[in-house]
C-alpha angles and dihedrals in degrees: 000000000000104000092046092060088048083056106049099028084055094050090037091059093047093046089056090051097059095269110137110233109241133187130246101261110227122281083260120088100215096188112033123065095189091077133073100191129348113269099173141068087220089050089094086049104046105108079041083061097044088048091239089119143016139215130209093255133052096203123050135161123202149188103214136202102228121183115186104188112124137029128003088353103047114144101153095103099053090042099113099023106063137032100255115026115110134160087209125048138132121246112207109198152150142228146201114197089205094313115108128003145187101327091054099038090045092053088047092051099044091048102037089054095047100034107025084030101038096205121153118269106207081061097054118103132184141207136202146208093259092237093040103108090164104060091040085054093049086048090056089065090065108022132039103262093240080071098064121067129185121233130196128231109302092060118031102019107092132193138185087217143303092323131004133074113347135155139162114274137202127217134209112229121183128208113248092181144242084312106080093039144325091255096132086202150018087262090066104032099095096169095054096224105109092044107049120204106212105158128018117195112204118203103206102197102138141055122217122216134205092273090048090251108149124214122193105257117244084227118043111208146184131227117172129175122198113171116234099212090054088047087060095048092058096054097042084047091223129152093232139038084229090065091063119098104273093033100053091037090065090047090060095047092055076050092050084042094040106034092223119111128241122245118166087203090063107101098186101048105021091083093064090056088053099042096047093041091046093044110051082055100061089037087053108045082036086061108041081055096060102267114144125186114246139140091269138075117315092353087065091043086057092045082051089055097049094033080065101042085054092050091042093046084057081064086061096046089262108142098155136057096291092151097079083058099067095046088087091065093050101053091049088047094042112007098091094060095029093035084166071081095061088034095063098031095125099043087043091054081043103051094046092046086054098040092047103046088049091060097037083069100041079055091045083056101044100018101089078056097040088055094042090057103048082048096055084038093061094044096044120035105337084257146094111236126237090251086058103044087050106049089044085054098034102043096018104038104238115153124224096246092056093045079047099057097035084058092053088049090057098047086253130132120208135228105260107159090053101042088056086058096050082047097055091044091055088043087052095050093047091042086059093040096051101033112152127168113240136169120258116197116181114239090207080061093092107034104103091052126105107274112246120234107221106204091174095122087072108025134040084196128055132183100218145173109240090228094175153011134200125196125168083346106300130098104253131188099238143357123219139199119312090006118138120219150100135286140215136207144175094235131359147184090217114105114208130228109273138114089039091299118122125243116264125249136206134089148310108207139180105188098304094343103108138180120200108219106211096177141341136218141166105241093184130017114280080010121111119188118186114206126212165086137307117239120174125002131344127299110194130195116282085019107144102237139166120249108211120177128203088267091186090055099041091061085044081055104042092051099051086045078052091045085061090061102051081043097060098038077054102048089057089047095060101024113033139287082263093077102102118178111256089184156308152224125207123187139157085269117033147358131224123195127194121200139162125263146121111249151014123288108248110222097263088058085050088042091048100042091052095059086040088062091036095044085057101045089058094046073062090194112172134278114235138194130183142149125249123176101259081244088066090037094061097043085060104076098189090063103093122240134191130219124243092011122127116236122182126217095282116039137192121241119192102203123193092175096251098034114047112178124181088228131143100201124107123269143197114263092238127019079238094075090074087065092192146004127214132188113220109166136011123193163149116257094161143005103292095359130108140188136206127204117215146185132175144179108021084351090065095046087046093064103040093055091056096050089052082052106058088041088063081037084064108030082049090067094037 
């Protein structure tokens, strides 16, 4: 297969030249939240880039997974409709960490496109940064100096963001000919067709601070991109990427599913092919990854992709589930180099079944409408009005993204301006059904305060300063008896409620002056507030006091937080690598764990997981906890991240040998403290999201013994 041999012969020629081979890094970015999925070769290697890490080796090459499919890179809403446009592709590239730099990118280039690639040389064309006279003098060595044309800005300056690493770069084009327009060079060729760009080499030598000011970089370095699907075009000398092997595999196999042949020249049904071959391949990979759809960040953005391949397959006649059926022909044309394909088959033909049959029914309920309406759009004004757009989204359940997108797919615009005022109004009358009076603190409140040192994860006492006390939110002097308010210390046992652990109780006292602690938090960061009520006597600011938590209930807390841990190693164990945590509660008395995945645990997972947990807390191994810098941390991939969390330059990993978590609650000495769990309740609280209710120690027996009893209570009346 052609593709395959791109991919290994690319790889092949950089590993001979010193480049370490590695491999794609999954769809997910783990450790960068402003990303929704990678889209980049460099993604893996960008705090290698920004010197904040740094790898074994100086010199890789990659294949790598890339989904565009939001922000600066969004193609979703061209796939289908040009030659080159995917929300999947692969980016093959290769990089240099301040080893080498422009001479040597620029000879691999020249002779892995015209040697690995195999590409004509007299075709290839190449472009520069307008003021790089280096690179333009190392490209005169392999190429006549009227093919190589210099850009400004826009097009051959690249930078990582506002500030950070940044240089010119140079492209490789290549001339498809008279045949895809009369341009007689790059310069003139404003569609892009007839002078395709199939591998950009970026020359990062400057970093770029805040006033746009640029200083030379201490370590040079190299970050190219060629994709691999353009590549194929070129040497299979078609008009479209959909015309290369996998691509038009997976078009034969919606033929074979639809019973309606494929012609590229066929406006109206074309775009189908595209859409559905591009698309099972983002939802896929997405998938196998760990991406479930759901109505949130990148899980809505998937739902979005498929919700789109299924409109797209009624073109074709498909009313039923047909994308679990090509998933076949993609892991026979990919599965051997990407093998996570082959591995989540099953949840992957699950997940889109599921996914395809909900929305098959949301479309049974507001299609006859949404095809009114597209129909009345295209008569009347080429839009959808406001009131459209807002009772599709409002009764049917249509977001505005995806109204959005179907309009765009039938040439339409949509009524923006009027449907933000229907929304508004609908916003206005819910805000007065539903007032209620709630109390609104600041956070900013407290910035400018001393930062508390919390030294709970060694003592359950504290000798502290009473730095600070809040009542009615002001800073007062003192606080009396049966006075409510906050208080505020220089350092405390207390933990406060974060992460999904629950704030600590207990007292502050000086003597017989004692303050209850009903709960703590941390209302800005390094900043612990303990809420409460005065018992007995004054305490006044600066006054010397003893911090005491509810010991009892602070080791009830931090075993179930422990219990949390053992549940989700568990829950990968028994259910897939793809199970990542949405969210939890920990208390004295229970726990309760989110986490993504399709479909309901049949009675033998619950069963499993449960003498999984229970299997680990006998073997009672100890709980660890140790820091790492958050640059170690990430190099450790069985330490557990989580996406969209800040973490700060040292983090905290709790390590229970099997299970290693970056997380900063508190935790039971042995996994043996916890003596038993015990599942109570499993359940949906979102589209692709479960939760599991959870009790453990006296909790655990507690349960069991009800349900024992309940089971005599029955047979006794048998």
């Amino acid at each position: 297969m052609l593709s395959q041999e791109i991919r290994r012969s690319f790889l092949n020629y950089f590993k001979s030249k010193g480049h370490t081979i590695v491999p794609s890094s999954p769809v997910i970015p783990h450790d960068d939240p402003t990303l929704l999925f990678i889209n980049a070769g460099m993604n893996q290697f960008k705090d290698v880039f920004l010197g904040k890490s740094k790898r074994d080796y100086v010199r890789a090459v990659t294949t790598q997974k890339c989904i565009r499919v939001g922000g600066k890179h969004n193609d979703l809403d061209n796939v289908g409709h040009t030659s080159r446009h995917l929300t999947f592709f692969e980016m093959l590239g290769n990089f240099s960490f301040g080893d080498y730099f422009k001479k040597e990118a620029i000879a691999f280039a020249w002779e892995v496109a015209t040697q690995v690639f195999a590409l004509e040389a007299e075709k290839i064309w190449v472009s520069v940064y307008k003021d790089d006279d280096e690179a333009h003098a190392l490209w005169e060595k392999h190429i006549p100096v009227n093919r190589i044309v210099r850009f400004g800005e826009k097009e051959n300056f690249w930078a990582m963001g506002e500030t950070g690493p940044c240089g010119p770069c140079s492209e490789l084009l290549y001339d498809r000919g008279e045949k895809y327009g009369p341009a007689k060079n790059p310069k003139e060729d404003f569609s892009g067709e007839r002078y395709l760009e199939f591998w950009n080499l970026v020359f990062m030598q400057f970093s770029k601070d805040a006033s746009g000011k640029m200083e030379p970089l201490p370590k040079k370095s190299i970050d190219t991109g060629s994709g691999l699907e353009r590549v194929a075009s070129l040497k299979l000398e078609v008009d479209s990427v959909f015309q290369t092997d996998i691509l038009r595999g997976l078009i034969a196999e919606v033929e074979t599913i639809s019973g309606k042949t494929y012609d590229l020249q066929n406006t109206t049904l074309a775009p189908a092919f595209h859409v559905i071959a591009d698309h099972i391949r983002s939802l896929s990979f997405a998938i196998a990854d760990g991406v479930q759809p759901s109505n949130t960040d990148r899980g809505y953005v998937l739902r979005k992709i498929l919700r789109r391949a299924v409109r797209y397959g009624r073109t074709l006649g498909l009313q039923r589930p047909f994308l679990a059926g090509l998933l076949p022909r993609l892991i026979s044309s990919m599965g051997e180099d990407f093998p996570e394909l082959k591995g989540a088959e099953n949840r992957i033909t699950e997940i889109l079944t599921l996914e395809e049959e909900a929305f098959i029914r949301t479309l049974q309920r507001g299609g006859q409408l949404l095809g009114q309406v597209i129909e009345r759009s295209q008569k009347e004004a080429q839009k959808i009005t406001g009131e459209d757009a807002f009772k599709l989204k409002d009764t049917y359940g249509f977001p505005l993204e995806e109204i959005q997108l179907i309009a765009k797919d039938e040439n339409l615009d949509v009524d923006l301006k009027r449907f933000q005022e229907l929304e508004d109004e609908a916003k206005n009358k819910s805000r007065k059904a539903h007032k209620t009076e709630a109390q609104k603190f600041d956070p900013n409140f407290f910035a400018d305060f001393t930062k508390t040192h919390f030294d709970g994860y060694q003592h359950t006492s504290t000798e502290s300063k009473l730095l600070g006390i809040v009542m009615g939110g002001q800073f007062v002097s003192h606080i009396e008896s049966g006075q409510e308010g906050i208080l505020l210390l220089d350092k405390t046992p207390f933990y406060p409620e974060m992460g999904g652990q629950v704030g600590d109780t207990g007292e502050i006292q000086k003597g017989t002056n004692a303050f209850q602690v009903y709960d703590t938090t941390a209302p800005f960061p390094g900043v612990i507030a303990h809420l409460g009520k005065m018992g007995s006597g004054t305490l006044k600011k600066n006054d010397q006091v003893v911090a005491s938590i509810d010991v009892k209930r602070r080791v009830e807390i931090r075993n179930n937080h422990t219990a949390t841990h053992l549940l989700h190693w568990a829950l990968q164990k028994v259910l897939g690598p793809h199970i990542k945590q949405a969210g939890s509660l920990v208390d004295e008395k229970r726990l309760r764990f989110d986490f993504s995945h399709h479909k309901p645990l049949s009675p033998a997972e619950l069963k499993e997981i449960e003498r999984l947990v229970n299997e680990k807390i006998r073997e009672n191994l100890p709980v660890q906890t140790y820091e790492l810098s958050f640059e170690e941390a990430q190099k450790r991939s069985e330490i557990k991240q989580f996406f969209g969390e800040k973490y700060g330059d040292r983090v905290r990993v709790v390590d229970i040998e099997f299970s290693k978590e970056l997380c900063g609650g508190t935790h039971a000495l042995r996994a043996g403290d916890l003596g038993l769990f015990k599942i109570a309740k499993e359940s949906s609280i979102a589209a692709g999201v479960r939760r599991i209710e959870a009790v453990t120690g006296k909790y655990a027996e507690e349960l069991i013994e009800a349900g024992e009893a309940i089971l005599q209570s029955a047979s006794a009346h048998l």
